[in-house]
mmCIF file with all atom_site columns, C-alpha atoms in Angstrom:
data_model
loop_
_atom_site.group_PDB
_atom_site.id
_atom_site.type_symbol
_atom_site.label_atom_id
_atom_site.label_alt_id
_atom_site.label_comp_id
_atom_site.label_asym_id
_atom_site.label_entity_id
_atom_site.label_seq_id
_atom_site.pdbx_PDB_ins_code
_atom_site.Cartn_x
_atom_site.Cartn_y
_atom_site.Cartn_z
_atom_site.occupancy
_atom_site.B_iso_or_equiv
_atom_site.pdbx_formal_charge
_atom_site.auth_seq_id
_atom_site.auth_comp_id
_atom_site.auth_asym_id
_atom_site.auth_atom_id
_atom_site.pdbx_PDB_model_num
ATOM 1   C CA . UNK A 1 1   ? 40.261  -11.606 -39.658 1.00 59.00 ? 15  UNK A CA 1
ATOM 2   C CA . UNK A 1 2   ? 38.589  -15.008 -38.848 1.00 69.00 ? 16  UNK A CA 1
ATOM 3   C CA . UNK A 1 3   ? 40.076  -17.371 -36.592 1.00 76.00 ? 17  UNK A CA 1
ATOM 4   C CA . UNK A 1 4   ? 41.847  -20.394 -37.789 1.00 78.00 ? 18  UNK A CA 1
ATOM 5   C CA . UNK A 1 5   ? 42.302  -23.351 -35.880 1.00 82.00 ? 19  UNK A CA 1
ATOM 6   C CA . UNK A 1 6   ? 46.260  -24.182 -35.193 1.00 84.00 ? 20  UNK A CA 1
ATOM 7   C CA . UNK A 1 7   ? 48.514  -27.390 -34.444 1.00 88.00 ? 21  UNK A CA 1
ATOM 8   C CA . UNK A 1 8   ? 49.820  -24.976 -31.935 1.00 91.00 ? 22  UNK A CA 1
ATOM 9   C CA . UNK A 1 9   ? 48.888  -23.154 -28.820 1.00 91.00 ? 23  UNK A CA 1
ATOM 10  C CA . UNK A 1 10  ? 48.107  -19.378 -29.513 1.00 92.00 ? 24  UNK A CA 1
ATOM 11  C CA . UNK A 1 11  ? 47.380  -16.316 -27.319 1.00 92.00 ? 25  UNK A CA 1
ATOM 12  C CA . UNK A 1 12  ? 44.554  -13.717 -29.508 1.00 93.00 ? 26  UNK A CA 1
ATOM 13  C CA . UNK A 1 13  ? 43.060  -11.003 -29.504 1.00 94.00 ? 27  UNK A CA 1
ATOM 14  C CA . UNK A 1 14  ? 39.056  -11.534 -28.890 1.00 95.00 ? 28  UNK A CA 1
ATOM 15  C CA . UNK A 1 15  ? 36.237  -9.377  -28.958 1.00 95.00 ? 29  UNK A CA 1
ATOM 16  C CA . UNK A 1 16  ? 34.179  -10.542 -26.500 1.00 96.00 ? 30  UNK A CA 1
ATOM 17  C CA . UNK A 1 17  ? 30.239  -10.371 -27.294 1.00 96.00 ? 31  UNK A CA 1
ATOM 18  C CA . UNK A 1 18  ? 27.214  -10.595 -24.373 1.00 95.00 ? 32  UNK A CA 1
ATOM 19  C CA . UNK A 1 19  ? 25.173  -13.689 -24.719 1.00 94.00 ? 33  UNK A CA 1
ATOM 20  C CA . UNK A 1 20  ? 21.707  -12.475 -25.164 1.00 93.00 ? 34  UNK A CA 1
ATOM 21  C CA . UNK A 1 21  ? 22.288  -10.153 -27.288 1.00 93.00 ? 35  UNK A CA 1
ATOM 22  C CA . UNK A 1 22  ? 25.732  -10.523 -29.118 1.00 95.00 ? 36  UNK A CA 1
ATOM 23  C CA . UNK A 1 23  ? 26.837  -7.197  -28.635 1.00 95.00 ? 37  UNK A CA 1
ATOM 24  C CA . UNK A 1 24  ? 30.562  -5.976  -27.837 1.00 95.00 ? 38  UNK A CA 1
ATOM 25  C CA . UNK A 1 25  ? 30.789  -5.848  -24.293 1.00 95.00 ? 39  UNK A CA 1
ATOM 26  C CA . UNK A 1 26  ? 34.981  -5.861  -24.324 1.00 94.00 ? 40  UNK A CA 1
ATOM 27  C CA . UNK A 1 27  ? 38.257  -7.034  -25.630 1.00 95.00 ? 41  UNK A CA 1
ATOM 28  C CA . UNK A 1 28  ? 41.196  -8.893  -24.158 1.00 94.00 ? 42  UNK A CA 1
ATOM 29  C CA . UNK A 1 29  ? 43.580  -12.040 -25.305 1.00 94.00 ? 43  UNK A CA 1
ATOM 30  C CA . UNK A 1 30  ? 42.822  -15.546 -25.442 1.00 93.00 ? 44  UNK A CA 1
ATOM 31  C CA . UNK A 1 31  ? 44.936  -18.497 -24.801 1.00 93.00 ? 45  UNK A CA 1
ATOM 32  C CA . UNK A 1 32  ? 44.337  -20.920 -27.401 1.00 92.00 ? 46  UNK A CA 1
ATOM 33  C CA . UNK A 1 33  ? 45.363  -24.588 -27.198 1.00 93.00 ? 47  UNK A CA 1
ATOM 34  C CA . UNK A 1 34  ? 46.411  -26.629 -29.870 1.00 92.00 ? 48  UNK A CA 1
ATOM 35  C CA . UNK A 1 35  ? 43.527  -28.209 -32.020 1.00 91.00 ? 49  UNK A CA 1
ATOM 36  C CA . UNK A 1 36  ? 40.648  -26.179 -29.913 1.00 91.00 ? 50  UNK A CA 1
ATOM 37  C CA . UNK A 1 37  ? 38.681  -22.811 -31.072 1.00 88.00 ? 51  UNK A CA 1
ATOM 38  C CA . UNK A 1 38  ? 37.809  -19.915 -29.285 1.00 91.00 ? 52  UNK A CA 1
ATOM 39  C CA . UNK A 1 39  ? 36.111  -19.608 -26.790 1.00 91.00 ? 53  UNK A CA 1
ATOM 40  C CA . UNK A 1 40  ? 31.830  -18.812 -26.093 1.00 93.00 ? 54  UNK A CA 1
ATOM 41  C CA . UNK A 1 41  ? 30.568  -15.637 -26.860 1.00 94.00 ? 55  UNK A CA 1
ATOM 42  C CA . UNK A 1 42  ? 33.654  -14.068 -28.849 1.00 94.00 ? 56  UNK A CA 1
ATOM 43  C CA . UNK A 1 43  ? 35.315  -13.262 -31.997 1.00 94.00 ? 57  UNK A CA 1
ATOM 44  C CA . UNK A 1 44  ? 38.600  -12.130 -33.815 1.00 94.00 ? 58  UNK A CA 1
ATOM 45  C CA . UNK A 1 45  ? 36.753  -9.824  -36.168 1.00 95.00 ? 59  UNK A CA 1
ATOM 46  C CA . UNK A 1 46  ? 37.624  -6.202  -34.851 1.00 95.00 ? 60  UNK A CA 1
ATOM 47  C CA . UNK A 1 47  ? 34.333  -4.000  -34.087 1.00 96.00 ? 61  UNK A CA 1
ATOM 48  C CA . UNK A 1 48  ? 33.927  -0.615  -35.857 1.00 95.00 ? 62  UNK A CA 1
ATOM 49  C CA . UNK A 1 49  ? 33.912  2.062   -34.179 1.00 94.00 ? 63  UNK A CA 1
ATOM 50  C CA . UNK A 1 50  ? 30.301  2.695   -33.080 1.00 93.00 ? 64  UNK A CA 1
ATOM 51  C CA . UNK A 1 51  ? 28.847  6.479   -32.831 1.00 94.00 ? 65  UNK A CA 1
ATOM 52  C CA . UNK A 1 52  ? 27.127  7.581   -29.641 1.00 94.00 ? 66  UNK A CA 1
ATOM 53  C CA . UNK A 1 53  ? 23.299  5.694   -29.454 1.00 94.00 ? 67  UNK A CA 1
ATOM 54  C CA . UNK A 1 54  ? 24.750  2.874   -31.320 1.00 97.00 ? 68  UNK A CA 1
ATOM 55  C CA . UNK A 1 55  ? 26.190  -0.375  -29.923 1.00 96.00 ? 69  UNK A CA 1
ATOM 56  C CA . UNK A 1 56  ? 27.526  -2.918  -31.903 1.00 97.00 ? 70  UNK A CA 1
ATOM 57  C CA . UNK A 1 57  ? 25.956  -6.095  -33.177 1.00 97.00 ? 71  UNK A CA 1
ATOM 58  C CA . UNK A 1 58  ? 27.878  -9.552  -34.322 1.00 96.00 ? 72  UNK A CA 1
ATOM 59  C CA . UNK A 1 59  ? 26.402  -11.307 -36.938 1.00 94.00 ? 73  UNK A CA 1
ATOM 60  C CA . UNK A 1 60  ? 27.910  -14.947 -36.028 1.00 91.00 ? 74  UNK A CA 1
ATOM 61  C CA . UNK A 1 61  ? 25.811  -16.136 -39.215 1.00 92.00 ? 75  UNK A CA 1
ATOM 62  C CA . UNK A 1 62  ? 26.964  -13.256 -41.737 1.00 94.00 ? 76  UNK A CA 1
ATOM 63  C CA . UNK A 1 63  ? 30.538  -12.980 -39.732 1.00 94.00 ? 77  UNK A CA 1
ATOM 64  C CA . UNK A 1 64  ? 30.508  -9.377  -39.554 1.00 96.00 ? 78  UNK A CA 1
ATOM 65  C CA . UNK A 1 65  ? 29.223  -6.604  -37.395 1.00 97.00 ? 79  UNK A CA 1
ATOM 66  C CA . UNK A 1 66  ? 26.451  -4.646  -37.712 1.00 96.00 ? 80  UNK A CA 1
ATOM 67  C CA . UNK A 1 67  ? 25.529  -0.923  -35.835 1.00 96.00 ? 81  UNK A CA 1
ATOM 68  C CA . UNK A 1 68  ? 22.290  -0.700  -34.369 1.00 96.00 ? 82  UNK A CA 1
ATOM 69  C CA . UNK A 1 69  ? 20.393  1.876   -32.776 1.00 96.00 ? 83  UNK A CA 1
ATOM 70  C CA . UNK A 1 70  ? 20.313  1.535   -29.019 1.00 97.00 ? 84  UNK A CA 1
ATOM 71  C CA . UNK A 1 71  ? 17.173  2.879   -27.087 1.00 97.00 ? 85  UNK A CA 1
ATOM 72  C CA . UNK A 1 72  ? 17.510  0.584   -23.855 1.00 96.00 ? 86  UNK A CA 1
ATOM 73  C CA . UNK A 1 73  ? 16.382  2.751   -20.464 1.00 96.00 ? 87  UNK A CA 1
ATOM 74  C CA . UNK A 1 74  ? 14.299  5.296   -22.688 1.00 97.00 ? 88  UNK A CA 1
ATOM 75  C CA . UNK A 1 75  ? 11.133  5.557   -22.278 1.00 98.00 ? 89  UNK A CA 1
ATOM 76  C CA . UNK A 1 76  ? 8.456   5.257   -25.218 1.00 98.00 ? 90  UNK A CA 1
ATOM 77  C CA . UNK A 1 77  ? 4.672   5.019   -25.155 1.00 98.00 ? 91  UNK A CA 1
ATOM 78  C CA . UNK A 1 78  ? 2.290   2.745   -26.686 1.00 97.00 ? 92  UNK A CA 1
ATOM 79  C CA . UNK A 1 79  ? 0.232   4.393   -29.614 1.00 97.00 ? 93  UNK A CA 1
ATOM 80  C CA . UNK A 1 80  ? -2.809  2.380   -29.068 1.00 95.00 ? 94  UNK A CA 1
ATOM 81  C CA . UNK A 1 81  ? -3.899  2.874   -25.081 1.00 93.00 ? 95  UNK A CA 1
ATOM 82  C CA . UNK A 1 82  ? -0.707  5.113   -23.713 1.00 94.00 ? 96  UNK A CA 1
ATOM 83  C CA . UNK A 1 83  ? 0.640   3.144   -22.077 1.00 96.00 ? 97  UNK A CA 1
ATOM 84  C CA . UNK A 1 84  ? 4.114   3.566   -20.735 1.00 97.00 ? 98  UNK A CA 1
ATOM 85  C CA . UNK A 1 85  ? 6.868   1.112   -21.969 1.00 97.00 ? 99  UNK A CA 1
ATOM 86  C CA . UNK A 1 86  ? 10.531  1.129   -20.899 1.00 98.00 ? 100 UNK A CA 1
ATOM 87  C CA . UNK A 1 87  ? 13.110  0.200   -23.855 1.00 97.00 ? 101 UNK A CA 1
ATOM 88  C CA . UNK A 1 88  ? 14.907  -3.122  -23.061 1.00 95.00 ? 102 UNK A CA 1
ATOM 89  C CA . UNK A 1 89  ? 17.034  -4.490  -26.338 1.00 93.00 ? 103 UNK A CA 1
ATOM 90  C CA . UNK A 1 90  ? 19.153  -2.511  -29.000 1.00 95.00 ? 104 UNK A CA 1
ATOM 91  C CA . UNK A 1 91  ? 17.270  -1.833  -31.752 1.00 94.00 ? 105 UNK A CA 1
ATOM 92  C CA . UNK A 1 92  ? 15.188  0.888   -33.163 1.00 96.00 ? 106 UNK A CA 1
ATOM 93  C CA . UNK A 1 93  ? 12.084  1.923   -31.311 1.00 96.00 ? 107 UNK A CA 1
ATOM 94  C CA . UNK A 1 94  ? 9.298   -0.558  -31.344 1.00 96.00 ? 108 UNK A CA 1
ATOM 95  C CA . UNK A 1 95  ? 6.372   -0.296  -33.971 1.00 96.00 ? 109 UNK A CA 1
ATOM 96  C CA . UNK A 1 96  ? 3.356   1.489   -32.352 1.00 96.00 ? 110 UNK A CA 1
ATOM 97  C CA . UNK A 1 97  ? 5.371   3.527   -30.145 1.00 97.00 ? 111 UNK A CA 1
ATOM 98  C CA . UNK A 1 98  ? 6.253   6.723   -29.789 1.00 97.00 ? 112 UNK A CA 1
ATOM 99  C CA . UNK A 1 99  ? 8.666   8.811   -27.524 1.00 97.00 ? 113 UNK A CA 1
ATOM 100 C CA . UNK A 1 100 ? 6.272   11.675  -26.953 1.00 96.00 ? 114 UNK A CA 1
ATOM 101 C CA . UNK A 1 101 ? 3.876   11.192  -23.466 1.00 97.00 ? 115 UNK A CA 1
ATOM 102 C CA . UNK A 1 102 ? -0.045  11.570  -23.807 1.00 96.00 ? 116 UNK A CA 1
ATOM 103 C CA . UNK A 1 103 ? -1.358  14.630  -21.341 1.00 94.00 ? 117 UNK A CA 1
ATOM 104 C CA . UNK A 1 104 ? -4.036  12.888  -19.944 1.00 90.00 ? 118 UNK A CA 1
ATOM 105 C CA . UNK A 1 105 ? -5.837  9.230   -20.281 1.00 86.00 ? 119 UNK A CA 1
ATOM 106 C CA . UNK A 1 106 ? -8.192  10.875  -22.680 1.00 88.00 ? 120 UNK A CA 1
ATOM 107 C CA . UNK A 1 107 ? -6.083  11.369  -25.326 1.00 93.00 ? 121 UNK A CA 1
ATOM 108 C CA . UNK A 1 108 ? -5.187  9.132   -28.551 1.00 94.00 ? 122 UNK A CA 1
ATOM 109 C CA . UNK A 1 109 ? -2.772  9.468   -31.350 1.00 96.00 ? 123 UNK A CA 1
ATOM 110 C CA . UNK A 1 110 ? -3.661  10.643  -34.475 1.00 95.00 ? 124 UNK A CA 1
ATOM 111 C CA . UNK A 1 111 ? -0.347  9.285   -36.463 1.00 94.00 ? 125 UNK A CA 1
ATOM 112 C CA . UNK A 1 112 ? 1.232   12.504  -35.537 1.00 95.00 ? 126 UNK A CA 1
ATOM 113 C CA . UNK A 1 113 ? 0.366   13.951  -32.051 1.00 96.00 ? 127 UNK A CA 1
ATOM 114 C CA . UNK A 1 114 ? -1.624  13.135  -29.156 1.00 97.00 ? 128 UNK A CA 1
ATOM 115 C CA . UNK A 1 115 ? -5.047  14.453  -29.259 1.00 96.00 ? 129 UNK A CA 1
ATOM 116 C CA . UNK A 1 116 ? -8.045  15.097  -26.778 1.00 93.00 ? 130 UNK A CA 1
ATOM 117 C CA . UNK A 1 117 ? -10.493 12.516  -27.835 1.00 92.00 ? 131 UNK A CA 1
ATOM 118 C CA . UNK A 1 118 ? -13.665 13.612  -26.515 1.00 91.00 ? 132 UNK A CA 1
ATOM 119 C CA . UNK A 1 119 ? -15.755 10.639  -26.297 1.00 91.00 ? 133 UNK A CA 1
ATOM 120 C CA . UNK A 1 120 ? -13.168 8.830   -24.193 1.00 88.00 ? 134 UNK A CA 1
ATOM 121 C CA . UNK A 1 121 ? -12.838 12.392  -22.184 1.00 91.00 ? 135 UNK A CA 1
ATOM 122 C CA . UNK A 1 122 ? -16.396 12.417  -21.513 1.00 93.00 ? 136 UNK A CA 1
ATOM 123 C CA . UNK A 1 123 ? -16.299 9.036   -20.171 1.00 92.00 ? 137 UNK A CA 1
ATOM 124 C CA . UNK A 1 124 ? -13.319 9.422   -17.573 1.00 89.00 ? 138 UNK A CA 1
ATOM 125 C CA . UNK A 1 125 ? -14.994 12.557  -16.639 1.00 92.00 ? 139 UNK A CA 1
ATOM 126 C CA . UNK A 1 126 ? -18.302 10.617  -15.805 1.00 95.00 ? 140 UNK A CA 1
ATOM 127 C CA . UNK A 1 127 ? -16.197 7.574   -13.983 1.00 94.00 ? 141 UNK A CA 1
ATOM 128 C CA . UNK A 1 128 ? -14.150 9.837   -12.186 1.00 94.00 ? 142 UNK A CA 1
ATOM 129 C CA . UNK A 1 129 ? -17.484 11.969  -11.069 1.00 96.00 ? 143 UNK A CA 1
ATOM 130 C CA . UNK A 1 130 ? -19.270 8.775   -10.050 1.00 97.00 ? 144 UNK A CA 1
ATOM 131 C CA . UNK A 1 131 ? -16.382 7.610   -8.014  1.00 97.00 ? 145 UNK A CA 1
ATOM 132 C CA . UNK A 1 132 ? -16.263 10.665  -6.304  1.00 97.00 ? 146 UNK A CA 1
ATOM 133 C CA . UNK A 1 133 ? -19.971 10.407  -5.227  1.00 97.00 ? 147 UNK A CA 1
ATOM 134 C CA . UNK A 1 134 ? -19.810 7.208   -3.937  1.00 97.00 ? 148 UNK A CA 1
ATOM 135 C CA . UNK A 1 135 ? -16.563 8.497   -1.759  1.00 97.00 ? 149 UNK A CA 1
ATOM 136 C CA . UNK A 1 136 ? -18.731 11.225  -0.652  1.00 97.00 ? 150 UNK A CA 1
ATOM 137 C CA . UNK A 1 137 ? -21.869 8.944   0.052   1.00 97.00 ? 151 UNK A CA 1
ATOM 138 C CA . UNK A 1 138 ? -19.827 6.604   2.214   1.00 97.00 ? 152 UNK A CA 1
ATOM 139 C CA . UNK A 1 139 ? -18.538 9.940   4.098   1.00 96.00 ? 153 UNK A CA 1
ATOM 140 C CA . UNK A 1 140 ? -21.775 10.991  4.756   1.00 96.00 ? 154 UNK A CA 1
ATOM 141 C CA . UNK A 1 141 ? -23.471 7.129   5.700   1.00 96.00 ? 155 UNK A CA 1
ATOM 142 C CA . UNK A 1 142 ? -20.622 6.664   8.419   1.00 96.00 ? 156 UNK A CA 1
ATOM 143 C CA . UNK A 1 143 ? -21.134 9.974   9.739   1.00 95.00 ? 157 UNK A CA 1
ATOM 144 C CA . UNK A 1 144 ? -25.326 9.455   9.598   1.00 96.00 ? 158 UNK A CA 1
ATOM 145 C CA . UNK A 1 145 ? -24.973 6.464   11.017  1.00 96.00 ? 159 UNK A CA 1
ATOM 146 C CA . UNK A 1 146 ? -22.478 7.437   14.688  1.00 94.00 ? 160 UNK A CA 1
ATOM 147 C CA . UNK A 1 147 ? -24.802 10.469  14.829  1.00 95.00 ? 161 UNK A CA 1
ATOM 148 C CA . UNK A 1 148 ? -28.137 8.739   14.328  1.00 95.00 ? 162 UNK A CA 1
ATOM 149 C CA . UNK A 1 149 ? -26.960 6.143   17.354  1.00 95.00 ? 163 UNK A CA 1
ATOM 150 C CA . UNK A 1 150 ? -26.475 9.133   19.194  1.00 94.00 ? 164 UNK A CA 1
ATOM 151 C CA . UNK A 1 151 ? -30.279 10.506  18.794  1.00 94.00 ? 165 UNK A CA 1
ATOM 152 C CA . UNK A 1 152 ? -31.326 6.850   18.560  1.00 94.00 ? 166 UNK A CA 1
ATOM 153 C CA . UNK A 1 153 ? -30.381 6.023   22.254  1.00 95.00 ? 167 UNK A CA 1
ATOM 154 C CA . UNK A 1 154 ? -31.366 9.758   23.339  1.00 94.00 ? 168 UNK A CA 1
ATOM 155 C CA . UNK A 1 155 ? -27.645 10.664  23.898  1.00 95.00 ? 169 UNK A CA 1
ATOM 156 C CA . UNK A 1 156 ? -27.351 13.179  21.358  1.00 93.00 ? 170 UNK A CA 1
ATOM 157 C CA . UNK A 1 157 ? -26.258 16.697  21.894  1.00 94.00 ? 171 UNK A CA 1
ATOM 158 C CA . UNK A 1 158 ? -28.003 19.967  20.264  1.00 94.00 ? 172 UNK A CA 1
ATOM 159 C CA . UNK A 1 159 ? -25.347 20.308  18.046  1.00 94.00 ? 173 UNK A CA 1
ATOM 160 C CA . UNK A 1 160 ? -25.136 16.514  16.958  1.00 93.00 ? 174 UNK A CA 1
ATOM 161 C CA . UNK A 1 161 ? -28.865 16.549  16.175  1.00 94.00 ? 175 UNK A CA 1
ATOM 162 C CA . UNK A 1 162 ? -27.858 19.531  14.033  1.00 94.00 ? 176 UNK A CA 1
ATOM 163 C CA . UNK A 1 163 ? -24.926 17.740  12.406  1.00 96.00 ? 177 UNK A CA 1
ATOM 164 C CA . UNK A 1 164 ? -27.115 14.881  11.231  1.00 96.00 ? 178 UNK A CA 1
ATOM 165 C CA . UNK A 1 165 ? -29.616 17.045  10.122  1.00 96.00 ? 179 UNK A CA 1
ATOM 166 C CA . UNK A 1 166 ? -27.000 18.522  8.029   1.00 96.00 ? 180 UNK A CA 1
ATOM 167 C CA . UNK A 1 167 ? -25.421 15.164  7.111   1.00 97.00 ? 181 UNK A CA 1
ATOM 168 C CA . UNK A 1 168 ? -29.314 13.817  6.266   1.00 97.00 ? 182 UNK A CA 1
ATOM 169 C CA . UNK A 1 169 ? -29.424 17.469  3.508   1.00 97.00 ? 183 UNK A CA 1
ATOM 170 C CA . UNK A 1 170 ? -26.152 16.204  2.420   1.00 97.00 ? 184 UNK A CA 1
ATOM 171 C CA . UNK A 1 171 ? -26.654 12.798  1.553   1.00 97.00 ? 185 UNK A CA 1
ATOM 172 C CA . UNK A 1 172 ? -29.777 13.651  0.151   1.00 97.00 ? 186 UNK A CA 1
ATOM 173 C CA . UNK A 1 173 ? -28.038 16.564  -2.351  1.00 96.00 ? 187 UNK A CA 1
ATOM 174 C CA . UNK A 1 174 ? -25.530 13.719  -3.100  1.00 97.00 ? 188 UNK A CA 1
ATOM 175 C CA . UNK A 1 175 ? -28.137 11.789  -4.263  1.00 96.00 ? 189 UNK A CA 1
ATOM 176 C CA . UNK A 1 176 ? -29.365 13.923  -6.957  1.00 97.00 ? 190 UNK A CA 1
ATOM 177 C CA . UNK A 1 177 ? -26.194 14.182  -8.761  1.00 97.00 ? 191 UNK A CA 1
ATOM 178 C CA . UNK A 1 178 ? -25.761 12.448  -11.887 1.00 96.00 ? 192 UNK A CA 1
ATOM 179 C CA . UNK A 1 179 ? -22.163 11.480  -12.783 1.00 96.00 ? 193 UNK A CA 1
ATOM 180 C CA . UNK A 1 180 ? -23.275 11.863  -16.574 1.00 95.00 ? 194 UNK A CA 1
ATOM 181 C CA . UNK A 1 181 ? -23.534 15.437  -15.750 1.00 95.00 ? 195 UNK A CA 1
ATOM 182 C CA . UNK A 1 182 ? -19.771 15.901  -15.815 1.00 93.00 ? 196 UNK A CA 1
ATOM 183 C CA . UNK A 1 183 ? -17.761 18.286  -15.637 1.00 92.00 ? 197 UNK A CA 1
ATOM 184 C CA . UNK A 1 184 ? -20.304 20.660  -14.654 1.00 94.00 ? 198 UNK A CA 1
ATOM 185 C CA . UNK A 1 185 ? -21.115 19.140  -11.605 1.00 96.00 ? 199 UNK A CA 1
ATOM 186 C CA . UNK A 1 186 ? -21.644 21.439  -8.165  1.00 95.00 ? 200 UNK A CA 1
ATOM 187 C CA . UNK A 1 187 ? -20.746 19.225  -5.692  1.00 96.00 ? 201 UNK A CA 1
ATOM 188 C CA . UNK A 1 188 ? -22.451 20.248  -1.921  1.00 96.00 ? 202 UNK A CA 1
ATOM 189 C CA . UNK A 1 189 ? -20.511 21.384  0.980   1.00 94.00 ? 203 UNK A CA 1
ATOM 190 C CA . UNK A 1 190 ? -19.073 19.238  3.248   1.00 94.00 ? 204 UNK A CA 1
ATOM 191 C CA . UNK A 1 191 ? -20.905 19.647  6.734   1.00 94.00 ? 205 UNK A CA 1
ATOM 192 C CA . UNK A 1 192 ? -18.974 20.744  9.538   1.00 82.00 ? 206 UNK A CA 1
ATOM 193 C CA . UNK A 1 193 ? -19.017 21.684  12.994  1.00 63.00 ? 207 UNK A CA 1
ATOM 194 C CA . UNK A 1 194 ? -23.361 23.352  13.459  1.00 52.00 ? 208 UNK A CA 1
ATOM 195 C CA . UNK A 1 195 ? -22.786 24.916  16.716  1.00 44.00 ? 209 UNK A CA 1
#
């Protein structure tokens, strides 16, 4: 039933709808006065009753409610990079998503599944191999560079002109690598303690 303006005061019933998205949030009655309407945000029309992952919907322009899905706090992921997107307005899922998380950044989707793309697999091998070696090289400059002060001003002991030695092999091992060579890269040992 639609709400008819009176010459007299009125309590109703009013389904009350939130303002963003103009879904039923709650009933309760409505003092009416004379010659006014009802308030913001509410209607007389009685919601259906709405099945679980529904929420209901007022059309204010059709006068009538509608059921729509409602995904909100779910968790769906962009078809196009993988990128993670969290559900925020009733509705079905967005175009170009899917609910189903890629296994690794290498992956794309096919229209069905996620699958290992190898071209994009090769390159976040190679990135994550080069970044590696440049982690290691900066390990082994810092610790070339304490122990070469140490020989440098003739304060070095036996087994820290050892250690750079070691350190120098390293670096120089390091330096050979190629990051294109990924995965089948054998990184070197770590040097430790000579004596």
């Amino acid at each position: 039933m639609t709400f008819k303006m009176s010459e007299t005061d009125q309590t109703v019933t009013v389904y009350n709808l939130r303002s963003d998205t103009n879904e039923f949030i709650g009933s309760g009655d409505a003092f009416i006065p004379a010659h006014t309407g009802l308030p913001a945000n509410c209607t007389t029309i009685k919601p259906p009753v709405i099945k679980a992952g529904y929420v209901a919907i007022f059309d204010a322009e059709k006068q009538r409610w509608i059921s729509r899905e409602d995904h909100r706090g779910e968790v769906v992921f962009d078809t196009e990079n993988g990128n993670e997107l969290v559900i925020t307005e009733p509705g079905v899922y967005p175009e170009g998503t899917t609910t189903s998380a890629p296994a690794n950044a290498w992956q794309k989707w096919n229209g069905k599944a996620w699958v290992d793309d190898a071209e994009a697999m090769r390159i976040a091998l190679v990135s994550e191999a080069d970044a590696e070696k440049k982690s290691l090289l900066k390990q082994a400059n810092d610790a070339i560079a304490t122990l070469q002060d140490a020989v440098d001003l003739d304060m070095a002991t036996e087994e820290e002109a050892l250690l750079l030695t070691a350190w120098k092999k390293h670096r120089v091992l390091l330096n050979r690598i190629q990051p294109e060579d990924a995965p089948e890269i054998v990184w070197p040992e770590v040097p430790g303690n000579v004596a």
